[in-house]
Short mmCIF file of C-alpha atoms in Angstrom, two decimals:
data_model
loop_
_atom_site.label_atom_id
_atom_site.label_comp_id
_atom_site.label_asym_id
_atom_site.label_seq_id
_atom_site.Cartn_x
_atom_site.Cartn_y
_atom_site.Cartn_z
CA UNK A 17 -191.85 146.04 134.27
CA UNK A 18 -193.72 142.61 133.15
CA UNK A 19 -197.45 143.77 134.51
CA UNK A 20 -200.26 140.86 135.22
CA UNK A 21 -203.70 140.53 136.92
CA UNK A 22 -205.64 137.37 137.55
CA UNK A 23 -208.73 138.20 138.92
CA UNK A 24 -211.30 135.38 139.97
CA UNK A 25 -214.66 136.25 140.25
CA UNK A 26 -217.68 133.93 142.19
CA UNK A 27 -220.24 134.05 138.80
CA UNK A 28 -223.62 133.53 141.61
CA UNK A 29 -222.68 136.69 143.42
CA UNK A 30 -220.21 138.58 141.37
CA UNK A 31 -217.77 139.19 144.13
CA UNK A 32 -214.14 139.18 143.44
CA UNK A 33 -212.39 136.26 145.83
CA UNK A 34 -209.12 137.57 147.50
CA UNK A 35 -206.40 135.55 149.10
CA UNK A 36 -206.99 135.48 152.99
CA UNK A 37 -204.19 136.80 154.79
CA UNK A 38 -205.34 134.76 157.80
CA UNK A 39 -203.48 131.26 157.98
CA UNK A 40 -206.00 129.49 159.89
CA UNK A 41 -208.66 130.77 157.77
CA UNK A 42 -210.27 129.58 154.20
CA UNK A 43 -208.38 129.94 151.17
CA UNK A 44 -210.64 133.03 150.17
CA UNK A 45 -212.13 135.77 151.11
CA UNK A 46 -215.04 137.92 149.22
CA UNK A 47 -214.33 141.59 148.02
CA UNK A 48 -217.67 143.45 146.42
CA UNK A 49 -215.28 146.20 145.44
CA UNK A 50 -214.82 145.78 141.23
CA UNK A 51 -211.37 147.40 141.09
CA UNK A 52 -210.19 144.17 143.53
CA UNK A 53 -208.09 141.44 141.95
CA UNK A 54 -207.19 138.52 143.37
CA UNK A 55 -203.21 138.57 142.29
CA UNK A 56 -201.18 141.14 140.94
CA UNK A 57 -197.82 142.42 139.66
CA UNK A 58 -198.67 146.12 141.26
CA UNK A 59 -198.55 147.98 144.51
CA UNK A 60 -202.14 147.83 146.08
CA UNK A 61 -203.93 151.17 144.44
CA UNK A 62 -200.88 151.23 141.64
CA UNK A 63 -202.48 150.74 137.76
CA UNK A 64 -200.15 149.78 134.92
CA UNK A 65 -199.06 153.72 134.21
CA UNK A 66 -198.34 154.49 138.01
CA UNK A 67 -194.19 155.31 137.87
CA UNK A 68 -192.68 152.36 140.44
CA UNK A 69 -196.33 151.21 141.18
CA UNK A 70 -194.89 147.20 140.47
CA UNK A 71 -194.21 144.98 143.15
CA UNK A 72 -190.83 143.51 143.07
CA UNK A 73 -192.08 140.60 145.39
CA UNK A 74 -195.24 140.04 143.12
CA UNK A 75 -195.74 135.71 142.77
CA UNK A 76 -194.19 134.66 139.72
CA UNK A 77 -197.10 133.95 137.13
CA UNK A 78 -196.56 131.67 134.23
CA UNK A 79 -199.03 131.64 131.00
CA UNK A 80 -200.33 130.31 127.84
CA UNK A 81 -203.49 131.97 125.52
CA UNK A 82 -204.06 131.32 122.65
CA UNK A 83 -207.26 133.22 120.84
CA UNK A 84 -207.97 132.14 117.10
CA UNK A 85 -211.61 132.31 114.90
CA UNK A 86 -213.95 129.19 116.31
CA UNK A 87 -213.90 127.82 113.17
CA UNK A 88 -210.15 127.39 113.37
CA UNK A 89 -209.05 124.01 115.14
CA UNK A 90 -206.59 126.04 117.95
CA UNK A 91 -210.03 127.47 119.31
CA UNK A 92 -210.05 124.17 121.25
CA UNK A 93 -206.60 124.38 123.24
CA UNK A 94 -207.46 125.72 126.71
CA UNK A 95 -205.38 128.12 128.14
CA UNK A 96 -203.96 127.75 131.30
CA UNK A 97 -202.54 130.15 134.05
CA UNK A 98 -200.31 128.89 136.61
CA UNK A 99 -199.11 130.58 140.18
CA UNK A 100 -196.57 130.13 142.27
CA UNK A 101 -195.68 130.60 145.89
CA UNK A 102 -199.59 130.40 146.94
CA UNK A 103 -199.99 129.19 150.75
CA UNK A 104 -201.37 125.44 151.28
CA UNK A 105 -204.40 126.90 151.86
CA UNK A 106 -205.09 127.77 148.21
CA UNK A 107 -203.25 124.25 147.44
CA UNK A 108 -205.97 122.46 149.22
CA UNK A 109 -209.32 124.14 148.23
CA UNK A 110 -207.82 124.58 144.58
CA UNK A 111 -211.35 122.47 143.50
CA UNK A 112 -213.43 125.03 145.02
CA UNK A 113 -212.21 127.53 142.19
CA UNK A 114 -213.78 125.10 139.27
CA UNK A 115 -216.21 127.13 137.51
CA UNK A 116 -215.21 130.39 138.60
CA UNK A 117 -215.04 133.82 136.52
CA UNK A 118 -211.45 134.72 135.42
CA UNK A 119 -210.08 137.98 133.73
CA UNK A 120 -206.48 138.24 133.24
CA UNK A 121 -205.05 141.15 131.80
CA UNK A 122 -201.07 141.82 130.96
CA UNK A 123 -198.58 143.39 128.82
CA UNK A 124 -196.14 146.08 130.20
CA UNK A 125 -196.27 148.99 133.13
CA UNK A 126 -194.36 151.67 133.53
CA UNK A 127 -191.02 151.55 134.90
CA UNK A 128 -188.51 151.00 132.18
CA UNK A 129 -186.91 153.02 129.25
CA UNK A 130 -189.25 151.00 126.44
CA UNK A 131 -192.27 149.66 128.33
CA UNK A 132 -195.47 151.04 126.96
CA UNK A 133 -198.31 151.13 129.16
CA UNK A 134 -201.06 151.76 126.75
CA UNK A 135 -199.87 148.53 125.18
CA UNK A 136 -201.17 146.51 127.85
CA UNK A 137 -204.91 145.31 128.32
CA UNK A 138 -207.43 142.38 128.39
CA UNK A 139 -205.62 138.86 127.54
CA UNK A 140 -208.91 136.59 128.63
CA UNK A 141 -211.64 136.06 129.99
CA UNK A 142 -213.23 132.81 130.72
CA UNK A 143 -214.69 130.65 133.25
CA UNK A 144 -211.75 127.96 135.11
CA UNK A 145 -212.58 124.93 133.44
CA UNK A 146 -210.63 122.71 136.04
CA UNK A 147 -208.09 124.16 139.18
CA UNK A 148 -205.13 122.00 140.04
CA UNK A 149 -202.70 122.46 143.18
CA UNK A 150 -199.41 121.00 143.21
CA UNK A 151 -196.71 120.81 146.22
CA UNK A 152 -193.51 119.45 145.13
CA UNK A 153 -190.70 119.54 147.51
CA UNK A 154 -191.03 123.40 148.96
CA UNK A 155 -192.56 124.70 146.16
CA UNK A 156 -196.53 125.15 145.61
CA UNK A 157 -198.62 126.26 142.74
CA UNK A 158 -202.13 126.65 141.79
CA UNK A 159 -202.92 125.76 137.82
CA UNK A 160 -205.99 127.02 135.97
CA UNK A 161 -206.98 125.65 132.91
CA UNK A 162 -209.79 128.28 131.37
CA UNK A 163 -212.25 127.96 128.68
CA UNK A 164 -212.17 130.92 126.77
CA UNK A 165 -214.60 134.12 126.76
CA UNK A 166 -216.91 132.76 129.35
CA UNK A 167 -218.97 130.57 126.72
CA UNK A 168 -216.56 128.96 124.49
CA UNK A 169 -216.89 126.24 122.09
CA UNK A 170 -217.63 124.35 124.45
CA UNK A 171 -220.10 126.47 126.57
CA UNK A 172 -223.59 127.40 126.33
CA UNK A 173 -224.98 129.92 128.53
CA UNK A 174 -228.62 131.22 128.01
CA UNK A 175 -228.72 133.44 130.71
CA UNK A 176 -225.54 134.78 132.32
CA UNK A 177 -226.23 132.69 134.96
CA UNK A 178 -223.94 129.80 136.95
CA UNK A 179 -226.62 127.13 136.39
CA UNK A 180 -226.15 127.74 132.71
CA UNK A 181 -222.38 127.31 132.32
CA UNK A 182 -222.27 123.59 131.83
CA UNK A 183 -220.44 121.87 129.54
CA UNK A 184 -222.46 121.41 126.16
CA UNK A 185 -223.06 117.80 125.86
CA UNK A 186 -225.84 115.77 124.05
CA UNK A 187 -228.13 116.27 126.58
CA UNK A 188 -227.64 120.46 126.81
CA UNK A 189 -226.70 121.80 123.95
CA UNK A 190 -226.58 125.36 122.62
CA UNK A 191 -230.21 126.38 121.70
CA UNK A 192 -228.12 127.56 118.41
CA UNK A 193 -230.81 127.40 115.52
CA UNK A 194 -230.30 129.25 111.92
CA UNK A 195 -232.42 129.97 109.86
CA UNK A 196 -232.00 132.21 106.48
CA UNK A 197 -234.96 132.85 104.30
CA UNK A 198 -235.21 134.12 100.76
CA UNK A 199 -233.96 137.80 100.35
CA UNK A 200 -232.61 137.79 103.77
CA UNK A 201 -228.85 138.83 104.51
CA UNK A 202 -227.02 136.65 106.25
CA UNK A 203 -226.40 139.35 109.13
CA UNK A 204 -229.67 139.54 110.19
CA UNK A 205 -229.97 135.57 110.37
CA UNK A 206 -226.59 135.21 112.48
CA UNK A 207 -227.56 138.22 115.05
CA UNK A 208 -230.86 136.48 115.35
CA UNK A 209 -229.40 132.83 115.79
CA UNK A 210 -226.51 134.27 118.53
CA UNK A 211 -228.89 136.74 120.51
CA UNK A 212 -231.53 133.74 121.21
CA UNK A 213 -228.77 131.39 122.24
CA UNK A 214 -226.73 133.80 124.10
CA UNK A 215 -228.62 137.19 125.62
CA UNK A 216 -225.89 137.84 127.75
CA UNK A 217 -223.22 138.34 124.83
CA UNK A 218 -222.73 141.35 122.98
CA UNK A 219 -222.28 140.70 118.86
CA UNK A 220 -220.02 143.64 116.94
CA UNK A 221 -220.79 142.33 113.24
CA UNK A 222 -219.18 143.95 109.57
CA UNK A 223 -219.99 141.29 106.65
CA UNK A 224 -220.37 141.67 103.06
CA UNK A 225 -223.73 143.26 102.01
CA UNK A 226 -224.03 140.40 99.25
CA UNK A 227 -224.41 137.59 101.52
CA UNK A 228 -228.20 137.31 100.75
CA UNK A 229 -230.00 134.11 100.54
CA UNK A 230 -231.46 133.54 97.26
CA UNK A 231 -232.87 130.10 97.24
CA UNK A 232 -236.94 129.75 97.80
CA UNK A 233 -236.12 127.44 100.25
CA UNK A 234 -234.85 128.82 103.80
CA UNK A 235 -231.25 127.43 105.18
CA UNK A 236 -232.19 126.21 108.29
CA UNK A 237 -229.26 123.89 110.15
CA UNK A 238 -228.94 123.23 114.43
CA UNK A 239 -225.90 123.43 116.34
CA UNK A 240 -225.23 122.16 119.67
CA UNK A 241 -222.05 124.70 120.16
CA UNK A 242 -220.45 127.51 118.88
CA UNK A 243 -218.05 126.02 117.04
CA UNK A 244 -219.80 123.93 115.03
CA UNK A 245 -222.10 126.81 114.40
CA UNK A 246 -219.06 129.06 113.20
CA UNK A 247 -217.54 126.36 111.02
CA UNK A 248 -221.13 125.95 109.19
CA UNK A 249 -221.08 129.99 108.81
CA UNK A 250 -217.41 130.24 107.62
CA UNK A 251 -218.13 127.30 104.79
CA UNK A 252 -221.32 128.68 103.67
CA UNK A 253 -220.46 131.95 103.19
CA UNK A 254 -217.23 130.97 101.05
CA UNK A 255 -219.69 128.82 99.39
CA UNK A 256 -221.82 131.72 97.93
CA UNK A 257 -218.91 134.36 97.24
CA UNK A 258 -216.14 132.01 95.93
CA UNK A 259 -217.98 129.75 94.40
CA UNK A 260 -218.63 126.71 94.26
CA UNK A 261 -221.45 127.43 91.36
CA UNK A 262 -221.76 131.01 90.24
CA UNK A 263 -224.33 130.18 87.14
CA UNK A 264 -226.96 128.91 90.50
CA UNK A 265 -228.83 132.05 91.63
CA UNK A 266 -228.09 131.40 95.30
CA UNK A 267 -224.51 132.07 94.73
CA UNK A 268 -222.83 135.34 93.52
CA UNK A 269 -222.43 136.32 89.69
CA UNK A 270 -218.84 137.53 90.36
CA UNK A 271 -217.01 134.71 92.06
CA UNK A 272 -214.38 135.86 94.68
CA UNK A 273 -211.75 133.58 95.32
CA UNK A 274 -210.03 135.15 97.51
CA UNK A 275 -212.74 135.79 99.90
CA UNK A 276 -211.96 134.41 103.30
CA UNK A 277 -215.61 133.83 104.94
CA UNK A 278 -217.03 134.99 107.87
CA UNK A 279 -215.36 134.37 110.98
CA UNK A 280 -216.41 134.46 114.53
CA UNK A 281 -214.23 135.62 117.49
CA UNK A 282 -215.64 135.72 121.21
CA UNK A 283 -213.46 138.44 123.33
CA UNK A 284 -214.18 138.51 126.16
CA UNK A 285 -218.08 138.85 126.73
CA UNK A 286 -218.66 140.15 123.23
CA UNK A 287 -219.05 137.74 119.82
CA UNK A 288 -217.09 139.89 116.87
CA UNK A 289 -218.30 138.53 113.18
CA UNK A 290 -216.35 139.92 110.72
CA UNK A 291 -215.57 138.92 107.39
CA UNK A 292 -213.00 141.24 106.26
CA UNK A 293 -214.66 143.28 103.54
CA UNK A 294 -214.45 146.27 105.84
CA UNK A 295 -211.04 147.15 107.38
CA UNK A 296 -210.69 148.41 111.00
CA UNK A 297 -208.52 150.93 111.09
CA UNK A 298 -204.48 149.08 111.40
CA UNK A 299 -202.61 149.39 114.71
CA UNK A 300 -199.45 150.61 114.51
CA UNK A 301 -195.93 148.17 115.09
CA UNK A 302 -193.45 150.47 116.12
CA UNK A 303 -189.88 148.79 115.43
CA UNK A 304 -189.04 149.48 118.93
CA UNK A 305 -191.64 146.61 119.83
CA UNK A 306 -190.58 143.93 117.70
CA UNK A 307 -188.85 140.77 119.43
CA UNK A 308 -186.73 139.53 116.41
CA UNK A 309 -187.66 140.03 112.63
CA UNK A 310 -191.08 138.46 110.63
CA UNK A 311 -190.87 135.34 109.95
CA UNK A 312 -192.84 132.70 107.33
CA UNK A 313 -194.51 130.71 109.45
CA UNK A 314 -196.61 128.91 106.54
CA UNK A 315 -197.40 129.66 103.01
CA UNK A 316 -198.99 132.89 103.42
CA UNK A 317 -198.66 133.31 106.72
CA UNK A 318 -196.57 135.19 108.61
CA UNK A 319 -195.35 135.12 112.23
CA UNK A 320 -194.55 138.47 114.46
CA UNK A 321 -193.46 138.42 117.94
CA UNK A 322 -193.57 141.51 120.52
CA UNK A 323 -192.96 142.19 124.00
CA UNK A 324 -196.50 141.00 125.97
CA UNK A 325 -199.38 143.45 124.61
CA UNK A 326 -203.41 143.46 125.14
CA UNK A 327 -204.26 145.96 122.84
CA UNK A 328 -204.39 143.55 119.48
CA UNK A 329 -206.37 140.77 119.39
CA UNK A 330 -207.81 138.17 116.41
CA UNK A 331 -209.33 140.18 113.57
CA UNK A 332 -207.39 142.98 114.11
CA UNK A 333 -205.25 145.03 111.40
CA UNK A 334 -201.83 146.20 112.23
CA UNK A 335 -199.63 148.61 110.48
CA UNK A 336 -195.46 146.93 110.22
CA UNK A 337 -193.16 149.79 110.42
CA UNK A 338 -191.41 150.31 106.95
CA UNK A 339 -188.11 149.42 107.47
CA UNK A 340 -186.20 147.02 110.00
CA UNK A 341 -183.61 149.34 112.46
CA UNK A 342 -180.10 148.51 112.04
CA UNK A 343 -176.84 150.18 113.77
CA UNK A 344 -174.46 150.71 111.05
CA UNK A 345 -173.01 153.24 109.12
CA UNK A 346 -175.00 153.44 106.16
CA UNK A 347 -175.88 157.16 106.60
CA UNK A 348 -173.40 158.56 108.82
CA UNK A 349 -170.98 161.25 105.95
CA UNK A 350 -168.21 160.64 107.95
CA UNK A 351 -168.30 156.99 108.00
CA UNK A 352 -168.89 156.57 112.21
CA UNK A 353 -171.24 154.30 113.54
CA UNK A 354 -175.03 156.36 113.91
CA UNK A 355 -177.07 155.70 116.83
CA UNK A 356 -179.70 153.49 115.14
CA UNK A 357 -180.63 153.82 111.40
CA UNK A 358 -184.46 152.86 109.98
CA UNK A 359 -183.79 150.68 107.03
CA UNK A 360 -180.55 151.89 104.97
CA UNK A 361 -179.48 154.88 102.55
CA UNK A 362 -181.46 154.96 98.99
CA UNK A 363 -177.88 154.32 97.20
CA UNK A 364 -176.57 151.69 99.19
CA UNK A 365 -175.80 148.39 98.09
CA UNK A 366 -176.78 146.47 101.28
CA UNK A 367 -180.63 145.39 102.06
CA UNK A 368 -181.65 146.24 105.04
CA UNK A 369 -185.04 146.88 104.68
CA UNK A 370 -188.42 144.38 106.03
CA UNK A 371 -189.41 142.13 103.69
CA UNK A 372 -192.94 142.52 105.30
CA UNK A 373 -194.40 145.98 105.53
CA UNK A 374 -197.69 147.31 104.88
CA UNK A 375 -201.19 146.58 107.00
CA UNK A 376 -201.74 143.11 107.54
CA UNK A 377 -204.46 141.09 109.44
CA UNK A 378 -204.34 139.11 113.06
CA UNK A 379 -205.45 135.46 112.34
CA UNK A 380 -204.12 134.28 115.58
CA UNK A 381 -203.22 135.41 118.75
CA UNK A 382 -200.83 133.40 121.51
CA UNK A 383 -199.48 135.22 124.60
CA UNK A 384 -196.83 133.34 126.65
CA UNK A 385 -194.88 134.36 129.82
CA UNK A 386 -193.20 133.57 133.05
CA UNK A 387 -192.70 136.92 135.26
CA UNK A 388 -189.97 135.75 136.57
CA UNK A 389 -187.66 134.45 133.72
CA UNK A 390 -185.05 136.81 133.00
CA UNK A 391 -184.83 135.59 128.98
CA UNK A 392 -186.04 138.26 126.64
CA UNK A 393 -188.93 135.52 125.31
CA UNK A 394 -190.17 135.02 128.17
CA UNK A 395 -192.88 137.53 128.47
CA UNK A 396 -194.18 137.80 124.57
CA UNK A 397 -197.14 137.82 122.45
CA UNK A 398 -197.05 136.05 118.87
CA UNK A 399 -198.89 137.07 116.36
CA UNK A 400 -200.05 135.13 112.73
CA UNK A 401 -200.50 137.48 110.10
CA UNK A 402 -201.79 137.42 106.83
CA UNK A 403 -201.28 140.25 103.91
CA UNK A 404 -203.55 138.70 100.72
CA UNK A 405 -206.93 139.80 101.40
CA UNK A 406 -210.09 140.60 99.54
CA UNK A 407 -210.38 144.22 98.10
CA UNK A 408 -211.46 146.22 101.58
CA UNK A 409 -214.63 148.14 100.31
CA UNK A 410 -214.77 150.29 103.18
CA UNK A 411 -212.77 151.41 106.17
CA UNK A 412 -214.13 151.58 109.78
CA UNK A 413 -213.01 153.30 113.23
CA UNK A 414 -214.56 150.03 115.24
CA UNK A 415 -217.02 146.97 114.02
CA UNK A 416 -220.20 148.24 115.07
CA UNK A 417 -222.46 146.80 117.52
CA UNK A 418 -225.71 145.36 116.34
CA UNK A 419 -226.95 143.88 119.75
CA UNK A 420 -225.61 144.79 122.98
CA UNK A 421 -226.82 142.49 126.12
CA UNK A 422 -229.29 144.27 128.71
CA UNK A 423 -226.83 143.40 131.68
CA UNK A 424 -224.00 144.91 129.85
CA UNK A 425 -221.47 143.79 132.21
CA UNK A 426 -219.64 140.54 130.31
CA UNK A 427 -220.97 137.75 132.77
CA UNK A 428 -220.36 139.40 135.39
CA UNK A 429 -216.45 140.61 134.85
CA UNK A 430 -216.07 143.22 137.33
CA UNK A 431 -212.70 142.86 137.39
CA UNK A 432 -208.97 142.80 135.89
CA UNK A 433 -209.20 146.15 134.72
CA UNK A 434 -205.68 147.42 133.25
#
């Protein structure tokens, strides 16, 4: 069964708000339990592997995230999350939910033949940049348009707490200053800059070992956000491995051209840097999940769609399964119609097989849905993909953790556990 939670959480006291059954009360009432979410698709005390623990009367949830690098120009769409059948209650206090704490997690629970529980997980966190109620005729909804991770691109926050989540402007910006001196690697200068502008991120970081400074003269640049702090860091470290002047002793003797840069991803409460010189170890694409075939989506790119899933985000590696599944009769001796066939015989004239197989990495995430739209894209997760990448010098279990915040907890996200 399609499996959601929305979970809104008040970032001064970290208590989960819960719709008040009361008519003639407020909108909201305050939970301090952490397993509380404010809407679900489940039974109350069902999780997302409970047999028959959905709720066929759940609201019908509509949604659009999208998660890409910062430097990328779709880390500025704001996703949105939209509810239906919420009492006017909700309709009419919808502006008290304006800089709340949101975690929404989705994918698939248990209940039928090819759902797959462990599939689902964490789809965002954020803070509601702006909450919008709508009655139309006898229907009423409640929109919530998030910025991303809890400080996006557009978000500084020094201190984890609700005085600090204001919108970056000319006035507050980031306290985002780099600086890279001679014979120091450009990992120790980004952890630096990111744990002094945001303590109450974690930062997972795996970047080339040859992004060392070289020049007498430090790199020192400002930033008043994130994004234009992971642009800068994307363009200067193609800069020094692909070029643009090998002979200069600032840049590498061996020019890379295929060497993507570094890119920064914020998930949730944690900042993942990651250049793709290590490889995480791929996540398997069974068949069975696919929603249609891989497509080109743009030259070099390549577009996969599955049922809803939480378990693969940006920078990821995935594993395509090595053959697309066909019914025919390829491999059936007596010339009947086989159950399903992987791919077709080796001495058959027909080609059946993927024209995309092998590990590949996640360049951009988008996860759409309406629970209550019977069409078979209507509760999916597309994927961008990209197969030409740099020689992978080494392969890792997990991006390891070079500074993990002292409150440990995300912001506050108590919540939306899958």
């Amino acid at each position: 069964m399609r499996y959601y939670t929305i979970t809104l959480i008040n970032p001064t006291t970290s208590q989960v708000l819960v719709p008040n059954t009361n008519p003639y009360g407020t909108a909201f009432v305050f939970s301090n339990d952490p397993t509380t979410t404010t809407w679900s698709s489940l039974n109350v005390g069902a999780n997302a592997h409970t047999v028959g623990g959905s709720n066929p009367a759940a609201l019908r949830v509509e949604l659009d995230i999208t998660s890409t690098p910062l430097h990328s120009p779709d880390s500025h769409a704001k996703p949105f999350i939209r509810i239906y059948g919420i009492p006017l209650s909700i309709v009419a206090q919808a502006a008290d939910l304006n800089g709340m704490f949101i975690s929404v997690s989705g994918g698939m629970a248990a209940g039928l033949p090819l759902a797959n529980p462990n599939q689902s997980g964490l789809l965002v966190t954020g803070q509601v940049l702006q909450a919008v109620g709508e009655w139309v005729g006898t229907d009423m909804s409640l929109t919530l348009y998030l910025a991303p991770g809890g400080s996006s691109a557009d978000y500084s926050n020094a201190s984890g707490g609700a005085s600090a989540m204001q919108p970056v402007t000319a006035n507050t910006p980031a306290n985002l200053t780099f600086t890279w001196a001679l014979g120091q690697s450009m990992s120790t200068a980004i952890a630096q800059c990111l744990a002094t502008a945001f303590p109450a991120l974690n930062i997972q970081m795996s970047i080339s070992d040859s992004l060392v400074w070289g020049s007498g003269v430090a790199k020192t640049a400002y930033f008043q956000n994130l994004a234009q702090f992971a642009t800068f860091i994307n363009e200067t470290s193609k800069s020094i491995l692909a070029g643009p002047n090998p002979a200069s002793t600032i840049y590498a003797q061996n020019v890379n051209p295929a060497y993507a840069g570094v890119t920064i991803v914020l998930q949730g409460g944690t900042l993942i840097v990651q250049d793709f010189t290590t490889q995480t170890n791929p996540i398997p694409i069974a068949f069975l999940d696919l929603i249609g075939q891989p497509n080109w989506a743009a030259p070099g790119k390549v577009q996969l769609v599955t049922c809803m899933r939480g378990d693969i985000t940006t920078s990821d590696f995935v594993q395509l399964p090595p053959a697309l599944g066909t019914t025919s009769n390829f491999n059936s001796p007596n010339g009947g119609v086989s159950p399903l066939a992987i791919g077709n015989a080796s001495n058959s004239p027909f080609k059946g097989n993927s024209a995309f197989t092998g590990v590949a990495l996640v360049t951009k995430v988008r996860h759409l849905g309406d629970s209550r739209n019977a069409s078979g894209l209507a509760w999916v997760s597309t994927y961008e993909l990209v197969f030409q990448q740099p020689v992978v010098s080494k392969l890792l279990s997990a991006i390891p953790y070079v500074y993990k915040s002292s409150s440990g907890n995300s912001y506050g996200f108590t919540g939306g556990a899958s």
